[in-house]
Short mmCIF file of C-alpha atoms and ligand atoms in Angstrom, two decimals:
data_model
loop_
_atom_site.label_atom_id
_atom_site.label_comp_id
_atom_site.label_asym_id
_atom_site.label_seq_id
_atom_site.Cartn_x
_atom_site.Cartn_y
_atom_site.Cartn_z
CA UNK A 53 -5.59 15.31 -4.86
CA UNK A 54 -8.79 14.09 -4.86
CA UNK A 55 -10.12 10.51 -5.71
CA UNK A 56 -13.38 9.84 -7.25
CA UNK A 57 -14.29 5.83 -7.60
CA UNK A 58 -17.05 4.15 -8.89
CA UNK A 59 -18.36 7.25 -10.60
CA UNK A 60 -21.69 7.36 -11.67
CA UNK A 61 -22.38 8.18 -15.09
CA UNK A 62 -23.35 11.47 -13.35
CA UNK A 63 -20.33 12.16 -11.72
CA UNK A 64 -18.32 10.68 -14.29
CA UNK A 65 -19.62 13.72 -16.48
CA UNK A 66 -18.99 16.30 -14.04
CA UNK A 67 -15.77 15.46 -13.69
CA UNK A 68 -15.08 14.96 -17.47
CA UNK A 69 -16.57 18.65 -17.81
CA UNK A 70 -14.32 19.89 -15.22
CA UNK A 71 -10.92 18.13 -16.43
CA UNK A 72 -11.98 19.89 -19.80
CA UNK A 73 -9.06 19.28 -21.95
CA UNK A 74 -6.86 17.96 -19.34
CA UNK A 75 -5.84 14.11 -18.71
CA UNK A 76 -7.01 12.42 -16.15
CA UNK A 77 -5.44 9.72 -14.25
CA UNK A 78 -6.66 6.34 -13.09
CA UNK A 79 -5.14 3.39 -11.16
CA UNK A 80 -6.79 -0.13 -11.17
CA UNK A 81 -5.91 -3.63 -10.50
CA UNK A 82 -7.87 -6.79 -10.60
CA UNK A 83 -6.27 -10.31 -10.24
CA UNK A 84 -7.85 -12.77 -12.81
CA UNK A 85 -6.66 -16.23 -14.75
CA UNK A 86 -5.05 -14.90 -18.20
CA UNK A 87 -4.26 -17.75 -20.55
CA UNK A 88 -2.28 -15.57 -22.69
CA UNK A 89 -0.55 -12.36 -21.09
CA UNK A 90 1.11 -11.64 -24.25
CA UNK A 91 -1.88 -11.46 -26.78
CA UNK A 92 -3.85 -9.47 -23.93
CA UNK A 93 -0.94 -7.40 -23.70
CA UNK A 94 -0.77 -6.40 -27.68
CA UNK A 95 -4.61 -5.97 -27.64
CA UNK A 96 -4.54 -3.36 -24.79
CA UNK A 97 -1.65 -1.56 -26.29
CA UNK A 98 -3.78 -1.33 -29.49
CA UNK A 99 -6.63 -0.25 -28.45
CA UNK A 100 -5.11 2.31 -25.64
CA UNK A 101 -2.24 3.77 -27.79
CA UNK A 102 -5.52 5.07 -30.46
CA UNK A 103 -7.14 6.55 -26.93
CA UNK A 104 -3.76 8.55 -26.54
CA UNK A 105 -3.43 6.34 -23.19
CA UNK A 106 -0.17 6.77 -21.47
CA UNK A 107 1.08 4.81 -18.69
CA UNK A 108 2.42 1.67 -17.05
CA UNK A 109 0.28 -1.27 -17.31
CA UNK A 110 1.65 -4.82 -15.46
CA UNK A 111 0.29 -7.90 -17.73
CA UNK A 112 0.69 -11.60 -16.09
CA UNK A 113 -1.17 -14.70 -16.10
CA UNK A 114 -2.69 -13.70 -12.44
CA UNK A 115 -3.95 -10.60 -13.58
CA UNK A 116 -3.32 -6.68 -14.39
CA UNK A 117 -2.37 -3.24 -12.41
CA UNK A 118 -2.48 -0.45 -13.82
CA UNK A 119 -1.94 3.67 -13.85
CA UNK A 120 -2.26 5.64 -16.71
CA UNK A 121 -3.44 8.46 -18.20
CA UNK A 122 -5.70 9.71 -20.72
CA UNK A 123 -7.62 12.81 -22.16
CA UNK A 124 -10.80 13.65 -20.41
CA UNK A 125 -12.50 13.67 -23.37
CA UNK A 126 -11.23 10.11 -24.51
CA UNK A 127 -12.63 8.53 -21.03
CA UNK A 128 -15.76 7.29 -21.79
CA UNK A 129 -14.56 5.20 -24.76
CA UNK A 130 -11.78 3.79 -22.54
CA UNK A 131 -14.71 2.76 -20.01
CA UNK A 132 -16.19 1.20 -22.63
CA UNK A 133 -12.96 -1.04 -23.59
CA UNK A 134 -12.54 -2.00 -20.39
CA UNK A 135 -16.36 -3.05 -19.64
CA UNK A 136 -15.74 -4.75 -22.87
CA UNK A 137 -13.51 -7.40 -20.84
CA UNK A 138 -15.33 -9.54 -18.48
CA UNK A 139 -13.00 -9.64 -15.49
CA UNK A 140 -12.66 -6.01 -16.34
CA UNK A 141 -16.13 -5.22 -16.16
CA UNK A 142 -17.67 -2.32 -13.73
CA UNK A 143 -13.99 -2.36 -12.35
CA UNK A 144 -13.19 0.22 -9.27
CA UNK A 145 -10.90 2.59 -10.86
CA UNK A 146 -9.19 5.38 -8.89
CA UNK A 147 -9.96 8.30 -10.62
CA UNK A 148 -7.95 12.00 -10.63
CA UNK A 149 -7.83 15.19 -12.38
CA UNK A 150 -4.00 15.02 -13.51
CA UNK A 151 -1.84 18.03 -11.69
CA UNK A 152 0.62 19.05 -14.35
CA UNK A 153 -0.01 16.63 -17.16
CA UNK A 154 3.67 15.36 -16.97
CA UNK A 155 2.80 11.91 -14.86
CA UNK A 156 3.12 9.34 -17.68
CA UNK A 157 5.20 10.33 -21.00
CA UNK A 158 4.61 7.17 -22.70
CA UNK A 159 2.36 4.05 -22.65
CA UNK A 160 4.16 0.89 -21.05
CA UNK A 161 2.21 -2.03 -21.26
CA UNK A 162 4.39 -5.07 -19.90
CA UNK A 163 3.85 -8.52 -19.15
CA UNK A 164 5.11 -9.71 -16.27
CA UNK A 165 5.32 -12.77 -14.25
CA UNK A 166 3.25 -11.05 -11.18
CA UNK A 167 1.17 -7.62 -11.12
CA UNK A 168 2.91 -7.24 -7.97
CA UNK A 169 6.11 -8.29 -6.88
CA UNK A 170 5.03 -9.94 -3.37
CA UNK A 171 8.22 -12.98 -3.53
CA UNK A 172 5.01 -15.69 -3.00
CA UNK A 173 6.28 -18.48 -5.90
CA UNK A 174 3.22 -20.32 -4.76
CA UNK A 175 1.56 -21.48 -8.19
CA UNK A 176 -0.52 -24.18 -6.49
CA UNK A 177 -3.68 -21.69 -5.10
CA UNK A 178 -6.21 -19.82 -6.97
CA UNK A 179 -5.54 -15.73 -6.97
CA UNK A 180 -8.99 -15.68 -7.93
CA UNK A 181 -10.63 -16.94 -5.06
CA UNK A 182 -10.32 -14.36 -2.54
CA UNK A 183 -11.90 -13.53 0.75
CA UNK A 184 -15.07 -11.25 1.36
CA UNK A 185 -14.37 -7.78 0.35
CA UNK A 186 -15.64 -5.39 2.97
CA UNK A 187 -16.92 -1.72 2.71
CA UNK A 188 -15.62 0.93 5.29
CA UNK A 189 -19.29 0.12 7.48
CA UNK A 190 -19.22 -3.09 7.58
CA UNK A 191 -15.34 -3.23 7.80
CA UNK A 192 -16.29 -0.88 11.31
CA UNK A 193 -18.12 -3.39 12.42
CA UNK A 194 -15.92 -6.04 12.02
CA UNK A 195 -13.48 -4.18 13.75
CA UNK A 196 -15.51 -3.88 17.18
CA UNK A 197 -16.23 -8.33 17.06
CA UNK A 198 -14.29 -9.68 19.69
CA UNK A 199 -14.33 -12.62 16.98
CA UNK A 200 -11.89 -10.79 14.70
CA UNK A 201 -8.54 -10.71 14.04
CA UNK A 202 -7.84 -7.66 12.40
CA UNK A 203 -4.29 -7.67 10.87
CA UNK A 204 -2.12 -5.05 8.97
CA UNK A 205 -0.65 -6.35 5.71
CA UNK A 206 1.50 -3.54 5.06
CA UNK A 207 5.41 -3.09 6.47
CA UNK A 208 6.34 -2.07 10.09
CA UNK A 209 7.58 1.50 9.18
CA UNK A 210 3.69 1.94 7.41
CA UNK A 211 1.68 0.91 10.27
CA UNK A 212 4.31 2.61 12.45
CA UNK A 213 2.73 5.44 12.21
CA UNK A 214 -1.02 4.49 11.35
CA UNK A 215 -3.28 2.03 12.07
CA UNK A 216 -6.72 0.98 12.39
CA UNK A 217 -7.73 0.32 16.15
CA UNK A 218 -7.20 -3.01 17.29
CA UNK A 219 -5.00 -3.86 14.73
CA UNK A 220 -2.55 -6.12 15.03
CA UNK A 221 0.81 -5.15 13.16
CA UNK A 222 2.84 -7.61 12.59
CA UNK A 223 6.77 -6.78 12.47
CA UNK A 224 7.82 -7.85 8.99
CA UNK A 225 9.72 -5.73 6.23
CA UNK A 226 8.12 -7.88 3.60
CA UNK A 227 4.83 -9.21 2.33
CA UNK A 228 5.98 -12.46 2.27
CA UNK A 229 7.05 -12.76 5.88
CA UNK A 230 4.05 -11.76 7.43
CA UNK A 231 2.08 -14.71 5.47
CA UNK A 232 4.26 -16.81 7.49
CA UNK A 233 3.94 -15.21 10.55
CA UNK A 234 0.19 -14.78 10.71
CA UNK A 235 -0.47 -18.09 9.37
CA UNK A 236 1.46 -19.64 12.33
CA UNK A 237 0.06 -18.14 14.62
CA UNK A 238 -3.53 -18.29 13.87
CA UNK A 239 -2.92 -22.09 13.05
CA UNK A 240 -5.69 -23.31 15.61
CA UNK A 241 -8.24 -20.52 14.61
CA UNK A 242 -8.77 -21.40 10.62
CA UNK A 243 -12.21 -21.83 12.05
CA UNK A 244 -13.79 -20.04 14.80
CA UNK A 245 -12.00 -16.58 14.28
CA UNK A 246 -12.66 -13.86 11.64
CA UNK A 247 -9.21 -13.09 9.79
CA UNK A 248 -10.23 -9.57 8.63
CA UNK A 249 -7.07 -7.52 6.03
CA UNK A 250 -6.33 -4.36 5.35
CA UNK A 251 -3.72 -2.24 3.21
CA UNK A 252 -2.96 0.76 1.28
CA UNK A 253 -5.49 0.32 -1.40
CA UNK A 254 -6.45 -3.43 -1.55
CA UNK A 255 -4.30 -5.02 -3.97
CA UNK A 256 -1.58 -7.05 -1.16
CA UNK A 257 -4.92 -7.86 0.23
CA UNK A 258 -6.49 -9.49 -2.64
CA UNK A 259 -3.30 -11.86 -2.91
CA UNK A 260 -3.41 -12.48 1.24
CA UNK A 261 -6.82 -13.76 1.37
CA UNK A 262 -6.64 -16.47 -1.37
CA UNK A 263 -3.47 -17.37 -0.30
CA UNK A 264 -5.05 -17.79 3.38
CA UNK A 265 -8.40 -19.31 2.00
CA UNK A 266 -5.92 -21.92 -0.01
CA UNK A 267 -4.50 -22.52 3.71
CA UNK A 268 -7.72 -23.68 5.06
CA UNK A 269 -8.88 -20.49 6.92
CA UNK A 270 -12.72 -20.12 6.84
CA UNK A 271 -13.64 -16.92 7.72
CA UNK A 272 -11.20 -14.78 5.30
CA UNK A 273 -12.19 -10.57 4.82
CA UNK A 274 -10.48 -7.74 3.41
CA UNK A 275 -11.47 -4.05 3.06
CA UNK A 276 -11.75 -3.39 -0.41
CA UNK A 277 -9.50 -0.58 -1.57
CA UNK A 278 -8.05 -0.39 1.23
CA UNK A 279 -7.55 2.45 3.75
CA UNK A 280 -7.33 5.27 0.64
CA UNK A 281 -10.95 3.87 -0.55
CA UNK A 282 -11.99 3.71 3.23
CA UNK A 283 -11.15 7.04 3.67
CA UNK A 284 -12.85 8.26 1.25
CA UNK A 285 -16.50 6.08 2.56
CA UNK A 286 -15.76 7.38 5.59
CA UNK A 287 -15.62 11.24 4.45
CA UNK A 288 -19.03 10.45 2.14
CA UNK A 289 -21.13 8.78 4.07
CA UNK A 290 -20.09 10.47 7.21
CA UNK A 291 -19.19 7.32 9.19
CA UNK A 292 -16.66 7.11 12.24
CA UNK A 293 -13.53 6.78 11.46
CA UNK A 294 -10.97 4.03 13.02
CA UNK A 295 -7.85 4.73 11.56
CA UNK A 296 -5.70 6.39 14.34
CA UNK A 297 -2.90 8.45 12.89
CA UNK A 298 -1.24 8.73 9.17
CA UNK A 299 -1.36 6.85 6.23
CA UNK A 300 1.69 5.88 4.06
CA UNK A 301 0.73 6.86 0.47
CA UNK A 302 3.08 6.32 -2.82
CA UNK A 303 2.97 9.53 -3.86
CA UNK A 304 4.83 12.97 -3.76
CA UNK A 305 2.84 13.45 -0.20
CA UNK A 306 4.42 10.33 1.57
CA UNK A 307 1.93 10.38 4.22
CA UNK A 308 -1.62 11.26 4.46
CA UNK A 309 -2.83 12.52 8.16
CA UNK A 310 -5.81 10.65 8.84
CA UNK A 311 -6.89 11.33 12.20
CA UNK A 312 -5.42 13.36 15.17
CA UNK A 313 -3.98 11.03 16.89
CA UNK A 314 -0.11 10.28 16.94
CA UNK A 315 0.44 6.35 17.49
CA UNK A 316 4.43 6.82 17.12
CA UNK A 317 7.08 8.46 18.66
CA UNK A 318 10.29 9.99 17.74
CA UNK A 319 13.06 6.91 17.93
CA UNK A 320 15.91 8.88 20.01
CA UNK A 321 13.98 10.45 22.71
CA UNK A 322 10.49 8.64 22.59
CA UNK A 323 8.28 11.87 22.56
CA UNK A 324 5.06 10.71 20.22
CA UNK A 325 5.56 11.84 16.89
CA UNK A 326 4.86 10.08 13.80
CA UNK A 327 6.67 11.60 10.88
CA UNK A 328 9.59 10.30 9.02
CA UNK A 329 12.97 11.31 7.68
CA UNK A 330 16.07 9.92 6.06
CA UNK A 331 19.61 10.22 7.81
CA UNK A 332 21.36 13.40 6.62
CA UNK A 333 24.55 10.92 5.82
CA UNK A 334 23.70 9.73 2.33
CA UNK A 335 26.07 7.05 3.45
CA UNK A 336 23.20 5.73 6.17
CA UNK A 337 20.01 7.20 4.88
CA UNK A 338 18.56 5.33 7.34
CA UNK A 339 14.58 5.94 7.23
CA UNK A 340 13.74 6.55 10.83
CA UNK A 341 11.18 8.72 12.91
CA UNK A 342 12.72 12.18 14.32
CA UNK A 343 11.08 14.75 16.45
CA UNK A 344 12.10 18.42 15.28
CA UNK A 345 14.45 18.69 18.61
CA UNK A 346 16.20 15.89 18.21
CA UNK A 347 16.29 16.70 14.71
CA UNK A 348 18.02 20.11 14.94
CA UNK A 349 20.55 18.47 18.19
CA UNK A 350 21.20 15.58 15.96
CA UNK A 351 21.59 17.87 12.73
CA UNK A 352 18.74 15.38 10.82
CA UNK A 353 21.00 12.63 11.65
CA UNK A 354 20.71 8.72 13.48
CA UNK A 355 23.86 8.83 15.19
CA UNK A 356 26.99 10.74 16.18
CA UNK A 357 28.65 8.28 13.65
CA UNK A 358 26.72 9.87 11.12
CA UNK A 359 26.60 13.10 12.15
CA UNK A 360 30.32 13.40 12.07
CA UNK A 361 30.58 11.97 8.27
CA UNK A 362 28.08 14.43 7.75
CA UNK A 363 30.02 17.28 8.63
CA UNK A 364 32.73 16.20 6.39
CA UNK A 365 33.53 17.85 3.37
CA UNK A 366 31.67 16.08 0.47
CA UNK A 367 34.83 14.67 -1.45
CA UNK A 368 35.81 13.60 1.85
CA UNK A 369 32.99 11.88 2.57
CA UNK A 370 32.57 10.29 -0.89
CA UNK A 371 36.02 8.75 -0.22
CA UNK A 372 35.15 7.37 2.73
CA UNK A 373 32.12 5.78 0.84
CA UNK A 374 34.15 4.33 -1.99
CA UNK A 375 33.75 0.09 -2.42
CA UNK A 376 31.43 0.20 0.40
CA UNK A 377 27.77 -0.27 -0.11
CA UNK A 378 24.65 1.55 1.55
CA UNK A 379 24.98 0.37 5.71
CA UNK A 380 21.57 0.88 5.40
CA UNK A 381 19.40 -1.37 3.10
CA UNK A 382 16.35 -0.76 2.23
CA UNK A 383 14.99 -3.93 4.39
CA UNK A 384 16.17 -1.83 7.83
CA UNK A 385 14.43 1.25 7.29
CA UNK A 386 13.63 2.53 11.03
CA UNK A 387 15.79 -0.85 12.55
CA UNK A 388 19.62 0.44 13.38
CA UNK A 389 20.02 -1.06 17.28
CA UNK A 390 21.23 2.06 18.18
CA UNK A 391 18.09 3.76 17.86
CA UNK A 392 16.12 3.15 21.20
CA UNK A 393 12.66 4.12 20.83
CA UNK A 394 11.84 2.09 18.36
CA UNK A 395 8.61 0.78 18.97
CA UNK A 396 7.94 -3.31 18.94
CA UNK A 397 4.93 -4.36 17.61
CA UNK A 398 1.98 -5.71 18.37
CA UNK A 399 1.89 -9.15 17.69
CA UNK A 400 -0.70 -11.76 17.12
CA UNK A 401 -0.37 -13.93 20.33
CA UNK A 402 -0.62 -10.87 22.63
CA UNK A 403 -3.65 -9.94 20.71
CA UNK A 404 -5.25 -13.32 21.26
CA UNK A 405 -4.07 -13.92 24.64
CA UNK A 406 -2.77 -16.93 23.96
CA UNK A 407 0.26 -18.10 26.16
CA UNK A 408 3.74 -18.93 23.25
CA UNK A 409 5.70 -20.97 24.47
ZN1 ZN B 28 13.18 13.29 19.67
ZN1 ZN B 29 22.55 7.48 9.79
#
C-alpha cells in the first residue's frame, strides 16, 4: 500500500484519476484547543455523511484523529471542508487508494475525552505547544549531533525489532511510563541537550513534546509523521536511511522491513532474528520473537508448559482454561522470565554516560 502526503494539486489529480470510482482512504490527526467537541462533532458528521464519508473520527477538546474513507471523486470537496477549519488547514493527510472497499462500513464520528488514549490526566500543559517538527533530512542530521538525545516513544516489543541508530529505547510497555522515565533521567539536561522524538507516524510524539516543553526542557524535536512519513522522504528524495531493521505498522502487514539489518534475535536461542509470533497455546499467547528452528522444535510455542497444553485435545484444554484468565496480558508481550534472550534495552544513562547511582 502506498502513501501519498501532502499531494500537490497535481498529484492529488493523478491519483483521483487513478482511484476512478474507488474510495480512497486517509488518516490525519492534529491536536488543537476545541471549546466545544460536541458541536464540532455534529458539524463534521453533517457535512461528511453528504460526502458519503465513512469512518472513525475521535472528537475531544485536545483535538481530532481520524481514518476514513471517501469516493475519489468526492475528495476535493472534502479538502475543501477541511481547509475550511483553521487548525485543519493544509493538514498532512495520509493518503491511499482503498484495497477492497470494505475498510469502513459506516461513519463514526465520536467525541472523546482524548484522540488518543496515552493514560497522561495532565490538564495543566498546553497540547498545542509542541516541539520543532523535523523532516527526515534534518531529522538525519540531528541524529549524527553528539548534542542529541534521540529517544524512541513507542513500546519495547516495537523498537525491538527497529530502530533508528543511536536511539535510545527505553523499556516501557506504555506511553505513559516512558514520560517518567525519560524525564528523570534527562533532569539535568532541560538545557544543553537536544531531546529529539520519534514514533510510528507522529501523533504520541506531538503529545511527548508539549508535555516535555511544559516540563521545562528547551531544546524539544520530533520527526513529523513519524518513521512511515520518514520513510517515505527518504525513498523520494533519495536520502540515507537510519532506521536499522523493521517497523511495527497497525495494519494487516504487522511489520514493515525497512532496512537489512536484523537488530533482534530469536528469545530461546538468541540467533538475530526480528520477527514475531504469538504462543500456539491460546491459553499464553504470549507475543514473543521465534526463529523458524526453534519454532518447528518448540511447535510455535514459549515453553514446554505450553507446548504440552497445546497438544491437548481442544475440550481438554478449554477445561483447563475455565475461571482462569489470559497468563499472558497484553502489558507482557515478549516478557515471560523464562524466555532468555530477551534483549534489555538501551537506556538513557548508558547513552549519556552518566554514572546512576
Ligand atoms: Zn531460535
Ligand atoms: Zn506460551
Amino acid at each position: 500500500m502506498q502513501l501519498y502526503n501532502k499531494l500537490s494539486a497535481k498529484e492529488r489529480s493523478e491519483l483521483i484519476d487513478e482511484a476512478g470510482k474507488n474510495r480512497l482512504t486517509l488518516s490525519f490527526y492534529q491536536y488543537a484547543k476545541i471549546g466545544n467537541p460536541q458541536v464540532f462533532r455534529d458539524h463534521l458528521f453533517i457535512t461528511w455523511n453528504a460526502l458519503d464519508v465513512l469512518g472513525r473520527i475521535y472528537v475531544a477538546h485536545e483535538g481530532i484523529n481520524g481514518q476514513l474513507s471517501l469516493p475519489a471523486d468526492r475528495f476535493n470537496e472534502f479538502k475543501t471542508h477541511l481547509d475550511s477549519i483553521s487548525f485543519l488547514e493544509g493538514i498532512r493527510l495520509n493518503i491511499a487508494i482503498e484495497q477492497d472497499n470494505k475498510s469502513f462500513l459506516k461513519l463514526k464520528v465520536k467525541v472523546r475525552d482524548k484522540i488518543v488514549a496515552d493514560g497522561l490526566n495532565d490538564d495543566t500543559f498546553d497540547v498545542t505547544n509542541k516541539g520543532i517538527h523535523l523532516g527526515a533530512e534534518q531529522f538525519n542530521a540531528f541524529i549524527e549531533d553528539e548534542n542529541t538525545v534521540l529517544v524512541d516513544m513507542r513500546n519495547h516489543y516495537e523498537s525491538e525489532i527497529g530502530h533508528f541508530k543511536n536511539a535510545v529505547t527505553p523499556d516501557v510497555d506504555t506511553f505513559r511510563d516512558s514520560l517518567d522515565i525519560i524525564e528523570a533521567d534527562l533532569k539535568d539536561h532541560k538545557e544543553d541537550k537536544n531531546l529529539v522524538m520519534y514514533c510510528t507516524g507522529g501523533i504520541r510524539c506531538e503529545k511527548a513534546s508539549a508535555y516535555f516543553k511544559h516540563k521545562g526542557f528547551k531544546n524539544v524535536y520530533q520527526l513529523e509523521g513519524g518513521i512511515i512519513e520518514y520513510t517515505r522522504q527518504v525513498k523520494e528524495k533519495n536520502l540515507e536511511n537510519k532506521f536499522l531493521g523493521q517497523n511495527f505498522v497497525f495494519d494487516d502487514r504487522r511489520v514493515e522491513r525497512i532496512s537489512d539489518d536484523v537488530v533482534a534475535n530469536c528469545h530461546q536461542c538468541g540467533q538475530p532474528f526480528d520477527v514475531h509470533t504469538n504462543c500456539a497455546n491460546e491459553a499464553c499467547h504470549l507475543l514473543f520473537i521465534q526463529c523458524d528452528t526453534c519454532k518447528e522444535k518448540m511447535e510455535n510455542c514459549c515453553s514446554t508448559a505450553c507446548m504440552e497444553i497445546n497438544r491437548l485435545p481442544y475440550e481438554e484444554q478449554k477445561a483447563l482454561r475455565k475461571g482462569k484468565g489470559n497468563s499472558n496480558d497484553i502489558f507482557k508481550k515478549g516478557r515471560a522470565d523464562h524466555l532468555p534472550f530477551k534483549k534489555d534495552l538501551r537506556n538513557i544513562f548508558e547513552t549519556l554516560n552518566i554514572n546512576k547511582e
